[in-house]
């Protein structure tokens, strides 16, 4: 049962997760893959496509840079700019040679292409012309809407620095195991957006979530469309068997729902189901330490009766929530550090997936690695809200 | 055991539920198969007149399932294909009580008769992916081994669980009979007419707010192919039968050019009840559960055993859309034209602004 040969094949035969589409969407997202970590000023999108010739009014350029994707502003800014050389990028305007009489001579400026791309995206969405995998993952939507939103958070708001990316496998399955924190599980979203952006092969992280997430309308669909699924062994093993990078937070609600005074103290790791999933598929485990999540919504108290009433695992009281109402939902701008640790190979332990001793030992090893890395990172970051 | 082997083709086949679309079509296919000598169609009701042409080569017997025992023995029947299932209660024909009578009691009677038939070698039972039940803790993809975590709320789902339970009992008592249980995904296609196809055929389609279930469909022709081969060949076991790939409900509605109207889940049961009493569709808890949870199955076992892959969910749905273009609100071409129009006008505006500045 544990040793199905197809699993092996799938694990090693999976093509590198589409460098073609990845490369393209990275360009579309306007993000430079690996620059200096935590590029603080919002890098001008698509630096390669910036107008290289005489701008009429160079003073308007910063305006254009900051107001990303606001069409009206964009239009004006571009209209004042001089133009570029390239032809309109293909698919958005099919068979439209010199595109439109009005701008036939200068079709390739970047705003024009951005508008065309946005419209093509809208049309695809409205016509249902996109692919969804069996878990409900919608890469088209994730790349075009979800990751850009999270990117603003992790790059500009949290100034996230990511290290140890070389430890995340460039292709094939991998199980990323992290510490959970922050009252709201933002760390999972930021981890997945950071991997997509900063990893050399732009990998998607397929998150495993508690069933509570999938009970809630809207939230459940967001989780599925961005690549998440229910944390259960059949799903974890299926994803790993397909050669996906799977992200899991074994602390669960114990991790995100802990008080601020317990910050960066790893909670219990449950039954170690994630370890047996990794063992059954022979997948390396990549521990990851995330610093910064604990300060975004520092939880001062947990009103247990209210939590029970609302059937939630906890009801948080933070310096801003529930006092400031919706304003309390704004996370505090802490400084984030994410560090991937060297992978722990499991291929030689495939037959021990049901051996509780092996499973617990491995879970402990992962837990210790994360805890020690957390301490190291905290020393590097004396001020939680520093630059 | 080998796929495609003809040596094991049964001589005399009984098909139940020939009064309905699936049964009539299967009986017609079997009657056209030279390997099979005799096809007997059983249904308590006379067949739908539209299906009469199909059944010209089929011997029809109007019989209730409780008096089937004598027929199976007298005619030396080799194989039985049990398709007489009702998927949704029909108020004109006794509602839920009659549906349960037909599904559960009917299957019990059929299996009791089959158990006493000495020459019977093969039993094919129509089941449904509803056998997996619904739960928020369900894995995303069901394999044949997945056990249902919660008993479904809908009548059809519960009937399916009962039916599969009786088939398990039959397998224990008659281990030498090859029993094939086919768990079908919802049927769709050019000719299919089911609760779900009627749902997608409306111009405005109600959905559940905040839920976008993953759906799988099976083209009705592929369902018939698998049924036919299960009767004619030896394929013991339980199989998921569904089109590979997944469509989300919102995506399916958009592909069909319909408009989705999200309804709050507590309200939906009420809306469905009102619609039912107005004789306006037969939605029940089965549909509500499907539209909250979605249902995706793994078809690896089918592909390996039958060497056959049904056409994909998306292709099957496209075939359905071609047949029901009447209620389309927005077409793909219109969307593409609108896209070009907006793009052109933006370019026009920009070029005029540029010329003025």
PDB file of C-alpha atoms in Angstrom, chain A residues 75 78-79 92-94 96 99-100 102-103 106 109 112 115-116 119-120 123 125-130 132 134-136 211 214-218 220-221 224-225 229 235 238, chain B residues 136-141 143 149 209-214 246 248 250-251 254-255 292 296 298 304 332 335-336 339-340 342-344 346-351 353-355 357:
ATOM      1  CA  UNK A  75      -3.756  56.698 -19.264  1.00  0.00           C
ATOM      2  CA  UNK A  78       1.282  57.482 -20.592  1.00  0.00           C
ATOM      3  CA  UNK A  79      -0.381  59.844 -22.947  1.00  0.00           C
ATOM      4  CA  UNK A  92      -4.677  39.929 -26.371  1.00  0.00           C
ATOM      5  CA  UNK A  93      -5.229  41.440 -29.778  1.00  0.00           C
ATOM      6  CA  UNK A  94      -5.557  38.618 -32.249  1.00  0.00           C
ATOM      7  CA  UNK A  96      -5.220  43.010 -35.498  1.00  0.00           C
ATOM      8  CA  UNK A  99      -3.718  47.715 -33.989  1.00  0.00           C
ATOM      9  CA  UNK A 100      -6.311  50.408 -34.475  1.00  0.00           C
ATOM     10  CA  UNK A 102      -5.463  55.851 -34.061  1.00  0.00           C
ATOM     11  CA  UNK A 103      -2.340  54.447 -32.552  1.00  0.00           C
ATOM     12  CA  UNK A 106       2.986  53.388 -31.714  1.00  0.00           C
ATOM     13  CA  UNK A 109       3.841  51.196 -25.055  1.00  0.00           C
ATOM     14  CA  UNK A 112      -1.428  49.824 -23.830  1.00  0.00           C
ATOM     15  CA  UNK A 115      -4.800  47.441 -20.609  1.00  0.00           C
ATOM     16  CA  UNK A 116      -4.972  44.824 -23.335  1.00  0.00           C
ATOM     17  CA  UNK A 119      -9.161  43.126 -20.803  1.00  0.00           C
ATOM     18  CA  UNK A 120      -8.065  39.730 -22.046  1.00  0.00           C
ATOM     19  CA  UNK A 123     -12.800  38.181 -21.058  1.00  0.00           C
ATOM     20  CA  UNK A 125     -12.883  35.054 -16.661  1.00  0.00           C
ATOM     21  CA  UNK A 126     -16.285  35.981 -18.045  1.00  0.00           C
ATOM     22  CA  UNK A 127     -16.213  33.260 -20.681  1.00  0.00           C
ATOM     23  CA  UNK A 128     -14.949  30.617 -18.257  1.00  0.00           C
ATOM     24  CA  UNK A 129     -11.851  30.089 -20.423  1.00  0.00           C
ATOM     25  CA  UNK A 130      -9.443  28.923 -17.770  1.00  0.00           C
ATOM     26  CA  UNK A 132      -9.064  24.549 -12.627  1.00  0.00           C
ATOM     27  CA  UNK A 134      -8.971  18.719  -9.278  1.00  0.00           C
ATOM     28  CA  UNK A 135      -8.338  20.529  -6.000  1.00  0.00           C
ATOM     29  CA  UNK A 136      -9.974  23.688  -7.357  1.00  0.00           C
ATOM     30  CA  UNK A 211     -11.478  22.047   7.902  1.00  0.00           C
ATOM     31  CA  UNK A 214     -13.523  24.976   4.286  1.00  0.00           C
ATOM     32  CA  UNK A 215     -16.688  25.289   6.337  1.00  0.00           C
ATOM     33  CA  UNK A 216     -16.828  29.039   5.848  1.00  0.00           C
ATOM     34  CA  UNK A 217     -18.410  30.278   2.645  1.00  0.00           C
ATOM     35  CA  UNK A 218     -16.260  32.633   0.507  1.00  0.00           C
ATOM     36  CA  UNK A 220     -13.328  28.185   1.510  1.00  0.00           C
ATOM     37  CA  UNK A 221     -13.468  29.112  -2.151  1.00  0.00           C
ATOM     38  CA  UNK A 224      -9.324  26.372  -2.947  1.00  0.00           C
ATOM     39  CA  UNK A 225      -8.804  28.786  -5.825  1.00  0.00           C
ATOM     40  CA  UNK A 229      -7.066  22.007   0.263  1.00  0.00           C
ATOM     41  CA  UNK A 235      -4.959  15.112  -0.191  1.00  0.00           C
ATOM     42  CA  UNK A 238      -2.030  13.129  -3.747  1.00  0.00           C
TER      43      UNK A 238
ATOM     44  CA  UNK B 136     -16.299  19.413   5.065  1.00  0.00           C
ATOM     45  CA  UNK B 137     -13.524  17.056   6.094  1.00  0.00           C
ATOM     46  CA  UNK B 138     -13.714  15.086   2.854  1.00  0.00           C
ATOM     47  CA  UNK B 139     -10.575  14.771   0.768  1.00  0.00           C
ATOM     48  CA  UNK B 140     -10.668  16.760  -2.460  1.00  0.00           C
ATOM     49  CA  UNK B 141     -10.650  13.659  -4.670  1.00  0.00           C
ATOM     50  CA  UNK B 143     -11.003   7.081  -4.788  1.00  0.00           C
ATOM     51  CA  UNK B 149     -17.703  10.353   6.491  1.00  0.00           C
ATOM     52  CA  UNK B 209     -23.464  32.371  -2.032  1.00  0.00           C
ATOM     53  CA  UNK B 210     -19.792  31.957  -1.197  1.00  0.00           C
ATOM     54  CA  UNK B 211     -19.567  28.470  -2.647  1.00  0.00           C
ATOM     55  CA  UNK B 212     -18.078  27.505  -5.973  1.00  0.00           C
ATOM     56  CA  UNK B 213     -18.100  23.715  -5.988  1.00  0.00           C
ATOM     57  CA  UNK B 214     -15.876  21.602  -8.196  1.00  0.00           C
ATOM     58  CA  UNK B 246     -12.892  19.614 -13.272  1.00  0.00           C
ATOM     59  CA  UNK B 248     -16.079  24.897 -11.087  1.00  0.00           C
ATOM     60  CA  UNK B 250     -19.193  29.427 -11.791  1.00  0.00           C
ATOM     61  CA  UNK B 251     -16.960  28.440 -14.683  1.00  0.00           C
ATOM     62  CA  UNK B 254     -20.049  31.147 -17.693  1.00  0.00           C
ATOM     63  CA  UNK B 255     -19.117  28.608 -20.327  1.00  0.00           C
ATOM     64  CA  UNK B 292     -22.006  23.359  -1.438  1.00  0.00           C
ATOM     65  CA  UNK B 296     -14.488  15.004  -7.735  1.00  0.00           C
ATOM     66  CA  UNK B 298     -10.408   9.561  -9.256  1.00  0.00           C
ATOM     67  CA  UNK B 304      -6.758   0.703 -16.054  1.00  0.00           C
ATOM     68  CA  UNK B 332     -18.016  34.168 -26.208  1.00  0.00           C
ATOM     69  CA  UNK B 335     -17.326  39.072 -25.056  1.00  0.00           C
ATOM     70  CA  UNK B 336     -14.457  39.083 -27.532  1.00  0.00           C
ATOM     71  CA  UNK B 339     -13.051  43.416 -25.429  1.00  0.00           C
ATOM     72  CA  UNK B 340     -11.916  44.725 -28.829  1.00  0.00           C
ATOM     73  CA  UNK B 342     -13.142  48.750 -25.182  1.00  0.00           C
ATOM     74  CA  UNK B 343      -9.509  48.363 -26.177  1.00  0.00           C
ATOM     75  CA  UNK B 344     -10.018  50.371 -29.352  1.00  0.00           C
ATOM     76  CA  UNK B 346      -9.201  53.419 -24.929  1.00  0.00           C
ATOM     77  CA  UNK B 347      -6.600  53.697 -27.662  1.00  0.00           C
ATOM     78  CA  UNK B 348      -8.649  56.348 -29.440  1.00  0.00           C
ATOM     79  CA  UNK B 349      -9.035  58.422 -26.291  1.00  0.00           C
ATOM     80  CA  UNK B 350      -5.367  58.147 -25.498  1.00  0.00           C
ATOM     81  CA  UNK B 351      -4.235  59.143 -28.938  1.00  0.00           C
ATOM     82  CA  UNK B 353      -5.182  63.200 -25.512  1.00  0.00           C
ATOM     83  CA  UNK B 354      -1.655  62.718 -26.752  1.00  0.00           C
ATOM     84  CA  UNK B 355      -2.219  64.844 -29.836  1.00  0.00           C
ATOM     85  CA  UNK B 357      -0.915  67.789 -25.229  1.00  0.00           C
TER      86      UNK B 357
END
